[in-house]
CSV table of N, CA and C in Angstrom, one decimal:
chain,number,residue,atom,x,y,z
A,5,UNK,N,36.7,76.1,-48.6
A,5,UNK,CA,37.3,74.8,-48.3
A,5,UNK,C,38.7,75.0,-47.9
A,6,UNK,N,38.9,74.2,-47.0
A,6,UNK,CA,40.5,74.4,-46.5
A,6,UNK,C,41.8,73.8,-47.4
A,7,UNK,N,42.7,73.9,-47.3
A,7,UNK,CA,43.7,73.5,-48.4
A,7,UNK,C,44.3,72.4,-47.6
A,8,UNK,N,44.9,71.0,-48.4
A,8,UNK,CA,44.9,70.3,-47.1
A,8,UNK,C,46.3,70.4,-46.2
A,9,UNK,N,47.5,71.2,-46.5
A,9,UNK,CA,48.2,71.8,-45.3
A,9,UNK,C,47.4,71.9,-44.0
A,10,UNK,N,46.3,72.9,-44.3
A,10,UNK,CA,45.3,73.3,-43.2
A,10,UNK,C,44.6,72.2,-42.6
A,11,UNK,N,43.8,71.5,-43.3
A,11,UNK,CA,43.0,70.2,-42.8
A,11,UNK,C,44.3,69.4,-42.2
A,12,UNK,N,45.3,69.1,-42.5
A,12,UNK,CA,46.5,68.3,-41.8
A,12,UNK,C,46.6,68.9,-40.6
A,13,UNK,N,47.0,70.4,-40.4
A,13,UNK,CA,47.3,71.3,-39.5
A,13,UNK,C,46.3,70.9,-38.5
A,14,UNK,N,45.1,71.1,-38.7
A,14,UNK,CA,44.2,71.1,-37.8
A,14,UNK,C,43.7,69.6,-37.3
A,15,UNK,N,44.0,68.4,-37.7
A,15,UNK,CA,44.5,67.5,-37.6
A,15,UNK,C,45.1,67.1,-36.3
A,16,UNK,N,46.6,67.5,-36.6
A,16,UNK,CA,48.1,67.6,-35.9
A,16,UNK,C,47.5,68.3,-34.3
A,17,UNK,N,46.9,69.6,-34.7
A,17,UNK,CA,46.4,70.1,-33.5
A,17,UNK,C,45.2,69.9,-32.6
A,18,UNK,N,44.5,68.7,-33.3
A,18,UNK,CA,43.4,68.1,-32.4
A,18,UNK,C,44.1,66.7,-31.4
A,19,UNK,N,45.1,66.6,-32.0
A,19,UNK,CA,45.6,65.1,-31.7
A,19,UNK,C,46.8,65.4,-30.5
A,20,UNK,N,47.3,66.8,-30.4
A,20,UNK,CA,48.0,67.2,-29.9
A,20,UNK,C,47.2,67.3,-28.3
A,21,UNK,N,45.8,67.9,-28.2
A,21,UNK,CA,45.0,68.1,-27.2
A,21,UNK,C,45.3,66.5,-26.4
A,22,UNK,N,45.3,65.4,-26.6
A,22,UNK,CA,45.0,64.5,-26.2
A,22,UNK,C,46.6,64.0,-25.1
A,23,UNK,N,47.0,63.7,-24.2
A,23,UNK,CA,48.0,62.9,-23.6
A,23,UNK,C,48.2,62.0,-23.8
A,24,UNK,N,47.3,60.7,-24.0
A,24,UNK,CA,48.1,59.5,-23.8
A,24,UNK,C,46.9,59.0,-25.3
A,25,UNK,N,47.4,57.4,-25.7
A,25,UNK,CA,46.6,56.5,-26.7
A,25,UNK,C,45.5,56.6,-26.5
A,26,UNK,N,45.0,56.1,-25.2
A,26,UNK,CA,43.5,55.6,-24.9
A,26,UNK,C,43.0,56.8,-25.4
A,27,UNK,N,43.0,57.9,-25.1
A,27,UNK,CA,41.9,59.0,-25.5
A,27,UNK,C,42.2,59.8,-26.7
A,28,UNK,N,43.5,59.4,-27.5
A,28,UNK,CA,43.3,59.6,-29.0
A,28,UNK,C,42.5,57.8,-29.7
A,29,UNK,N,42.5,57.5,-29.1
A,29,UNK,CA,41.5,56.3,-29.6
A,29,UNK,C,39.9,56.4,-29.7
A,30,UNK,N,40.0,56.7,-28.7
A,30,UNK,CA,38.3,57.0,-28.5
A,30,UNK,C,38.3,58.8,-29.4
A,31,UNK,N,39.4,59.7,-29.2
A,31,UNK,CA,38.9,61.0,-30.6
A,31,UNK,C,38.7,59.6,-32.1
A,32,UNK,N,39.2,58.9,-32.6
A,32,UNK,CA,39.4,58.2,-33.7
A,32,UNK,C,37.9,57.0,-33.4
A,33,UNK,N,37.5,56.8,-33.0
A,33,UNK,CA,36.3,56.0,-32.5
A,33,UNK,C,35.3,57.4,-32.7
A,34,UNK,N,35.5,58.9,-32.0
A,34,UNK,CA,34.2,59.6,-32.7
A,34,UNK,C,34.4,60.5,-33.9
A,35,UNK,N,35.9,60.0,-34.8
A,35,UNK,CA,35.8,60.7,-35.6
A,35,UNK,C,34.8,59.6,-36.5
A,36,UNK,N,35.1,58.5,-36.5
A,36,UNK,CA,34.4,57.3,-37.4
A,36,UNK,C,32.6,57.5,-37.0
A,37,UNK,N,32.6,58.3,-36.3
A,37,UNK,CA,30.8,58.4,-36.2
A,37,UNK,C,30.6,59.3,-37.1
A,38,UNK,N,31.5,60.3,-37.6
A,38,UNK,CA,31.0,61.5,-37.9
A,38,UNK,C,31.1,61.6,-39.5
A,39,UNK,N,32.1,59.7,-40.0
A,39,UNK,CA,32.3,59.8,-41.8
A,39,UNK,C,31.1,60.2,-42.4
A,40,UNK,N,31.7,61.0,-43.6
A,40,UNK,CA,30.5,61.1,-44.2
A,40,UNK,C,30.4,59.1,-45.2
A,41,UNK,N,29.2,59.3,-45.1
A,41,UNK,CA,28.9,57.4,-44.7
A,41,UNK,C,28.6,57.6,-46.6
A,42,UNK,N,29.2,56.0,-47.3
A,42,UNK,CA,28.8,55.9,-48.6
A,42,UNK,C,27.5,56.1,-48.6
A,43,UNK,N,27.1,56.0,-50.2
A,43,UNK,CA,25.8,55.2,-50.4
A,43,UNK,C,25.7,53.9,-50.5
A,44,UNK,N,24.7,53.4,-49.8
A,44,UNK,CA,24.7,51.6,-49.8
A,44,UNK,C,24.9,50.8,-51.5
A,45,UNK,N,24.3,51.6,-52.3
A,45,UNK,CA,24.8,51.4,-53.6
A,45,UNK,C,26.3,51.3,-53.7
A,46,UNK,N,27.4,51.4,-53.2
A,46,UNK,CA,28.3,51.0,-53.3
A,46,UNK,C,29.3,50.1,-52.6
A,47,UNK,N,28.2,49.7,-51.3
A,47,UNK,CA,29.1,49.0,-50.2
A,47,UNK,C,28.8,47.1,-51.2
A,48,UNK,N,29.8,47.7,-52.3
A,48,UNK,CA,29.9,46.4,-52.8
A,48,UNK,C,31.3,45.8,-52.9
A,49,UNK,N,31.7,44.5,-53.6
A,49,UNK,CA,33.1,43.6,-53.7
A,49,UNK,C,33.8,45.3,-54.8
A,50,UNK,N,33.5,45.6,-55.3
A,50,UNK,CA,34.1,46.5,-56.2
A,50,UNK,C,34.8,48.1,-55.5
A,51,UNK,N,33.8,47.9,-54.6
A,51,UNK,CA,34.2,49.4,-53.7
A,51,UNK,C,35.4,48.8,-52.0
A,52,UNK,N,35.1,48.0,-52.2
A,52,UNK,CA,35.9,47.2,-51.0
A,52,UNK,C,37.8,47.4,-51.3
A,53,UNK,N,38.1,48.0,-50.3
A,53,UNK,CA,39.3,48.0,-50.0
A,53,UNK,C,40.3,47.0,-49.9
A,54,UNK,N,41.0,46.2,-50.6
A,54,UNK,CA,41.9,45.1,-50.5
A,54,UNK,C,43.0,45.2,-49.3
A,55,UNK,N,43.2,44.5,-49.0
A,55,UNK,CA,44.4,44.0,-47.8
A,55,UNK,C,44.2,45.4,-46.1
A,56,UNK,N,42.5,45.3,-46.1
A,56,UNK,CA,42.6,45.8,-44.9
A,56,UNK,C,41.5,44.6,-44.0
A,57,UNK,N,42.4,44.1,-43.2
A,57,UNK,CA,41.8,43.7,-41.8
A,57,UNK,C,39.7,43.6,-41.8
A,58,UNK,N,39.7,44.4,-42.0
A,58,UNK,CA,37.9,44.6,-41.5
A,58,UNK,C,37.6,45.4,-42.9
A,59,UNK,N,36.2,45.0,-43.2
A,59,UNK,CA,35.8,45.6,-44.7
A,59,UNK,C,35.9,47.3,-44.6
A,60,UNK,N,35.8,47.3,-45.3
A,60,UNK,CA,36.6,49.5,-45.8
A,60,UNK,C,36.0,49.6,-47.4
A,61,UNK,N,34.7,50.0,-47.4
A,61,UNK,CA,34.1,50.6,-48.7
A,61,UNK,C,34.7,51.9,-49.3
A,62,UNK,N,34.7,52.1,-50.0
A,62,UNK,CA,35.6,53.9,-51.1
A,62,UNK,C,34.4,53.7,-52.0
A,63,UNK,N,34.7,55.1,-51.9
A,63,UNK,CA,33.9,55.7,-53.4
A,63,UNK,C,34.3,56.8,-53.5
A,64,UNK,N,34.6,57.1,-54.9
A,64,UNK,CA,34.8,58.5,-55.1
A,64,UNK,C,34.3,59.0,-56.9
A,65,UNK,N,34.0,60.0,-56.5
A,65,UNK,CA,33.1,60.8,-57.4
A,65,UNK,C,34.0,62.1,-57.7
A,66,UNK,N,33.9,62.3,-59.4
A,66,UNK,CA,34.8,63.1,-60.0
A,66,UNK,C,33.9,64.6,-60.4
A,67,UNK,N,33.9,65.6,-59.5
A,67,UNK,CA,33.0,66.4,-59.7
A,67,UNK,C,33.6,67.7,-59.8
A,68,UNK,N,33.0,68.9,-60.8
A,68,UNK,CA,33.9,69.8,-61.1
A,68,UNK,C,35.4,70.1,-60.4
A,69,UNK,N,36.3,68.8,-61.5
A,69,UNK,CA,37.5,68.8,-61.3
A,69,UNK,C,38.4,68.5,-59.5
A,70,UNK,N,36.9,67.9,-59.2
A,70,UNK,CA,37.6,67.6,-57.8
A,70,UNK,C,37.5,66.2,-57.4
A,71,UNK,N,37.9,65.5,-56.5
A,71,UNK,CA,38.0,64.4,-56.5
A,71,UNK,C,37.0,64.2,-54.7
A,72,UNK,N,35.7,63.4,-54.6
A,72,UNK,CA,34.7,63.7,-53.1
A,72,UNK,C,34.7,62.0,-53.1
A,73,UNK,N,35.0,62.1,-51.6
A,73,UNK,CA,35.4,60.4,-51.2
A,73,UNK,C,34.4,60.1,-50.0
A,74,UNK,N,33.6,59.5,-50.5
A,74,UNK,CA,32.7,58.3,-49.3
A,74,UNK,C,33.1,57.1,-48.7
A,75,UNK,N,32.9,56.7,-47.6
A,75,UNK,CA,33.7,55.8,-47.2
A,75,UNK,C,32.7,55.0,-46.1
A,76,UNK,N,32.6,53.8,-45.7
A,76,UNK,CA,32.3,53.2,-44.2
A,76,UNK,C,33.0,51.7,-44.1
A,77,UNK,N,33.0,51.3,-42.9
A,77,UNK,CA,33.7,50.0,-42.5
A,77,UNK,C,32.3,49.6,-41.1
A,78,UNK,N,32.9,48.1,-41.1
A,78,UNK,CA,32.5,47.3,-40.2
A,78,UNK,C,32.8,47.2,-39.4
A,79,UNK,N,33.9,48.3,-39.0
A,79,UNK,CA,34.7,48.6,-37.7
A,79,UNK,C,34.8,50.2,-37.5
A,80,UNK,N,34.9,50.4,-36.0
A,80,UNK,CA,34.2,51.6,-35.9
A,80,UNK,C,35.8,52.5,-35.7
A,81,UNK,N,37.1,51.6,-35.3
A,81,UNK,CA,38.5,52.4,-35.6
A,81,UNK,C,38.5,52.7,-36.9
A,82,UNK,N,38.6,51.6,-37.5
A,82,UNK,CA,38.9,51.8,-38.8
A,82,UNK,C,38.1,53.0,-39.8
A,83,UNK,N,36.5,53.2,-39.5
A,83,UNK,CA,35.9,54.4,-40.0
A,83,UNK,C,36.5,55.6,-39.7
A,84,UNK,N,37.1,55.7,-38.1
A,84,UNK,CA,38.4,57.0,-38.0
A,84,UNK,C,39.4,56.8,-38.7
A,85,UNK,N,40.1,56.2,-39.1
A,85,UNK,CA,41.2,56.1,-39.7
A,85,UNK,C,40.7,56.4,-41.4
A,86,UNK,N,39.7,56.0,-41.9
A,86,UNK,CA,39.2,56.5,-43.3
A,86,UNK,C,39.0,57.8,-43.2
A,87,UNK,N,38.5,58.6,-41.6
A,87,UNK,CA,37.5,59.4,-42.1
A,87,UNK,C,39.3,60.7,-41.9
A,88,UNK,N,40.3,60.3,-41.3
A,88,UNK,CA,41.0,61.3,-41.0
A,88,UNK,C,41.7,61.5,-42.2
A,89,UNK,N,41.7,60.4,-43.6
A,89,UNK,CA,41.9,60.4,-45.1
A,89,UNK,C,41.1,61.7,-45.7
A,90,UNK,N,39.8,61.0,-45.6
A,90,UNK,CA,38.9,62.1,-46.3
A,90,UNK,C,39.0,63.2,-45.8
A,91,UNK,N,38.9,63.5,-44.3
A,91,UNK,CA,38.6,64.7,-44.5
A,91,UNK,C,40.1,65.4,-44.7
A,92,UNK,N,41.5,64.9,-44.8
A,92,UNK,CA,42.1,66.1,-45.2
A,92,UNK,C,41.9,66.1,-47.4
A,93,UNK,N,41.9,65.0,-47.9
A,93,UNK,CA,41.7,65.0,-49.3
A,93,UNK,C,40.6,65.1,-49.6
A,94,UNK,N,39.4,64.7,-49.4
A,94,UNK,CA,38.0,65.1,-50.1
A,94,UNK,C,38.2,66.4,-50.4
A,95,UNK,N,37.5,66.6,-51.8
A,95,UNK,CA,37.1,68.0,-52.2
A,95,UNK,C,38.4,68.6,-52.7
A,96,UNK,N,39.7,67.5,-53.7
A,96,UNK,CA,40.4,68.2,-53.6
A,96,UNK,C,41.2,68.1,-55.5
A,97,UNK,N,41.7,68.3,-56.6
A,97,UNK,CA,42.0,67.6,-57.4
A,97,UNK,C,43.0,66.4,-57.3
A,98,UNK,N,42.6,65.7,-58.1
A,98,UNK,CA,43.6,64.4,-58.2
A,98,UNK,C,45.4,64.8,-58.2
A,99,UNK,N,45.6,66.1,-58.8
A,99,UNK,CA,46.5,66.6,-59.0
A,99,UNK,C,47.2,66.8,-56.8
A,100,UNK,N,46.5,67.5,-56.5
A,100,UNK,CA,46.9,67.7,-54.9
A,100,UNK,C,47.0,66.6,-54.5
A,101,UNK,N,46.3,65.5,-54.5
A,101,UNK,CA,45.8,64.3,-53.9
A,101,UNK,C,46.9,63.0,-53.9
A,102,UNK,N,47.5,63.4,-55.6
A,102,UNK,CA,48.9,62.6,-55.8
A,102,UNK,C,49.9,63.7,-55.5
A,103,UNK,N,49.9,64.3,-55.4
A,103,UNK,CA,51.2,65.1,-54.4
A,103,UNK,C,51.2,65.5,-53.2
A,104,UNK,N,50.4,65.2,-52.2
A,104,UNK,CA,50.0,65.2,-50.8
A,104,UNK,C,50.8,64.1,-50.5
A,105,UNK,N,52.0,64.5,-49.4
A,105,UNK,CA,53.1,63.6,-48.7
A,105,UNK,C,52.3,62.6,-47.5
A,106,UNK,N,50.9,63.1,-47.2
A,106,UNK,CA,50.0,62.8,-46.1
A,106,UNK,C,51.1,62.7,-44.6
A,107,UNK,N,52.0,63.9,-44.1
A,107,UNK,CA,52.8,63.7,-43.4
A,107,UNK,C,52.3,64.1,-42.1
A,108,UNK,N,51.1,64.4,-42.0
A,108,UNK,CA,50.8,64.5,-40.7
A,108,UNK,C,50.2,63.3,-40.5
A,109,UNK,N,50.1,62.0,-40.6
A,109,UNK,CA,49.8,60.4,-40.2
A,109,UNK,C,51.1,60.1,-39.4
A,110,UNK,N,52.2,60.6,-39.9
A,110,UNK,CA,53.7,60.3,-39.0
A,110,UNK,C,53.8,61.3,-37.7
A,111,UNK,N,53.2,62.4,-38.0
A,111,UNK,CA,53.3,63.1,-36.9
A,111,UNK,C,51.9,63.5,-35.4
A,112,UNK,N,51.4,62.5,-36.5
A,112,UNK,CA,50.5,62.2,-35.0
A,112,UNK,C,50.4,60.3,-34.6
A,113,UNK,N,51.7,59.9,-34.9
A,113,UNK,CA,51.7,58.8,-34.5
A,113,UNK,C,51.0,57.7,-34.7
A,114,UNK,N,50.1,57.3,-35.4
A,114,UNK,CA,49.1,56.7,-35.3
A,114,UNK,C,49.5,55.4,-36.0
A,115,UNK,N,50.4,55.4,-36.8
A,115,UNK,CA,50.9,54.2,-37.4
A,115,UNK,C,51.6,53.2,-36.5
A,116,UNK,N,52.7,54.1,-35.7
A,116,UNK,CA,53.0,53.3,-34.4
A,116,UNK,C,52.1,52.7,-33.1
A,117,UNK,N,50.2,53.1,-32.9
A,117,UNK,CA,49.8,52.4,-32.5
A,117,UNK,C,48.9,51.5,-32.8
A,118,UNK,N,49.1,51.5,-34.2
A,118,UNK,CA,48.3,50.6,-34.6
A,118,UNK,C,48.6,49.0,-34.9
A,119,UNK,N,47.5,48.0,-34.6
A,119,UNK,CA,48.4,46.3,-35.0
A,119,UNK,C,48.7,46.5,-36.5
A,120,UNK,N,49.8,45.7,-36.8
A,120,UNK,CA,50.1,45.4,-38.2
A,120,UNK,C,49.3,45.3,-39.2
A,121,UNK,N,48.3,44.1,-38.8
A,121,UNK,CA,47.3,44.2,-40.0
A,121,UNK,C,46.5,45.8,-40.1
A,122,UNK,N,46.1,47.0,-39.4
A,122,UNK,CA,45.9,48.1,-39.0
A,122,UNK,C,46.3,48.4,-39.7
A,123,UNK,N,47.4,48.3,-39.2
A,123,UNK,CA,48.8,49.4,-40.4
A,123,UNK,C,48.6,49.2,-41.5
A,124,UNK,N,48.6,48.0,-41.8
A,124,UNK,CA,48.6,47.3,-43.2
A,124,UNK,C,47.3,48.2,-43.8
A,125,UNK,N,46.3,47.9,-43.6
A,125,UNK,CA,45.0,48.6,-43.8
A,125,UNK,C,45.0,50.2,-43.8
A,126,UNK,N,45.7,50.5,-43.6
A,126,UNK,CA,45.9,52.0,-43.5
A,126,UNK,C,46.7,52.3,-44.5
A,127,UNK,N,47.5,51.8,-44.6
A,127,UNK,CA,48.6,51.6,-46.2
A,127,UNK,C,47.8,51.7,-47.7
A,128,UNK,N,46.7,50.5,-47.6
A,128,UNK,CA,45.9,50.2,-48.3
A,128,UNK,C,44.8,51.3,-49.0
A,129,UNK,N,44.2,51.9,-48.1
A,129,UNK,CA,43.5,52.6,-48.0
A,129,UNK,C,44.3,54.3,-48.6
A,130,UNK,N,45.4,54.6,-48.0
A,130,UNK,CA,46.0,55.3,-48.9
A,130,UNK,C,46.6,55.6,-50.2
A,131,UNK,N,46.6,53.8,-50.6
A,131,UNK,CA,46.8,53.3,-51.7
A,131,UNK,C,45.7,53.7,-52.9
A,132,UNK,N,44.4,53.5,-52.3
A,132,UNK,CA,43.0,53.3,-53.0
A,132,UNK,C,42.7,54.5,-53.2
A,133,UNK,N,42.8,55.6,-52.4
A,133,UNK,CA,42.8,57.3,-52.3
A,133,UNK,C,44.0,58.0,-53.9
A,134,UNK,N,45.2,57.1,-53.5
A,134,UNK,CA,45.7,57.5,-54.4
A,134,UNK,C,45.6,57.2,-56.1
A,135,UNK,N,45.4,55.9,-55.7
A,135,UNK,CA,45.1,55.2,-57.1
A,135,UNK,C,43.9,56.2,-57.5
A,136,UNK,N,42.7,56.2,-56.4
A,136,UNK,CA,41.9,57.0,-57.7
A,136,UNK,C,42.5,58.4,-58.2
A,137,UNK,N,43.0,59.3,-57.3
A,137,UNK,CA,43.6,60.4,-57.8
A,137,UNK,C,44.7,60.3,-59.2
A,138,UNK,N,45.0,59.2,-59.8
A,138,UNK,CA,46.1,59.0,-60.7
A,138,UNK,C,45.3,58.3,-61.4
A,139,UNK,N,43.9,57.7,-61.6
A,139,UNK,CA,43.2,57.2,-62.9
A,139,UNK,C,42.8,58.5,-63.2
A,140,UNK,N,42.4,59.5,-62.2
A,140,UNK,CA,41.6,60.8,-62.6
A,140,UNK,C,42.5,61.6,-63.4
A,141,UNK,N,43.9,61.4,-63.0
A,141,UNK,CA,44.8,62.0,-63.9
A,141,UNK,C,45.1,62.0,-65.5
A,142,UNK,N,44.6,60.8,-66.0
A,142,UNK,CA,45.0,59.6,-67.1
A,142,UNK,C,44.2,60.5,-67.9
């Protein structure tokens, strides 16, 4: 498993291939094909993400000491924008998870092209990632 420095790194360096928005849009449109998708057992009001734009299901499961995140939305950006969460924190302790600065989101821009409520939703969602990592702490 990669450590998520690495998963950031590699990240930073896919996003770097691209020149202009439109075609880091569409990389973020196929990374959302590729989420690993909840189980329908949880696309419920309980697993639902608060203050994002378009529905954003979470789940996460506490498994030898690691913390594994499922996720899907009703929008096909927004499943990129979850899935570029998971994949650098899935699989990783709550301990890394609450001390992960998540600073490659600033350095691949993505907050500056997104609308507000977007943004907002992305805020959210790293909120929900975190919060679980800090009940798992408790």
């Amino acid at each position: 498993m990669k450590s998520i420095i690495e998963a950031e790194n590699e990240i930073i360096e896919e996003f770097e291939l691209f020149d202009d928005w439109m075609d880091k849009y569409n990389y973020i449109i196929e990374l959302g094909k590729s989420l690993p998708l909840i189980d329908p057992q949880y696309k419920d009001d309980a697993h639902l993400i608060p203050g994002c734009q378009s529905q954003v299901w979470l789940h996460a499961e506490f498994n030898d000491g690691r913390l594994i995140f499922r996720a899907d939305s009703d929008a096909i950006i927004t499943k990129g924008i979850i899935n570029l969460l998971i994949r650098v924190l899935s699989g990783h302790t709550p301990q890394e998870i609450a001390d992960c600065p998540l600073d490659y989101i600033d350095k691949i821009g993505i907050k500056e092209h997104l609308s507000p409520t977007r943004s907002n939703g992305l805020l959210s969602m790293i909120q929900q990632i975190k919060g679980y990592a800090a009940n798992a702490l408790k």
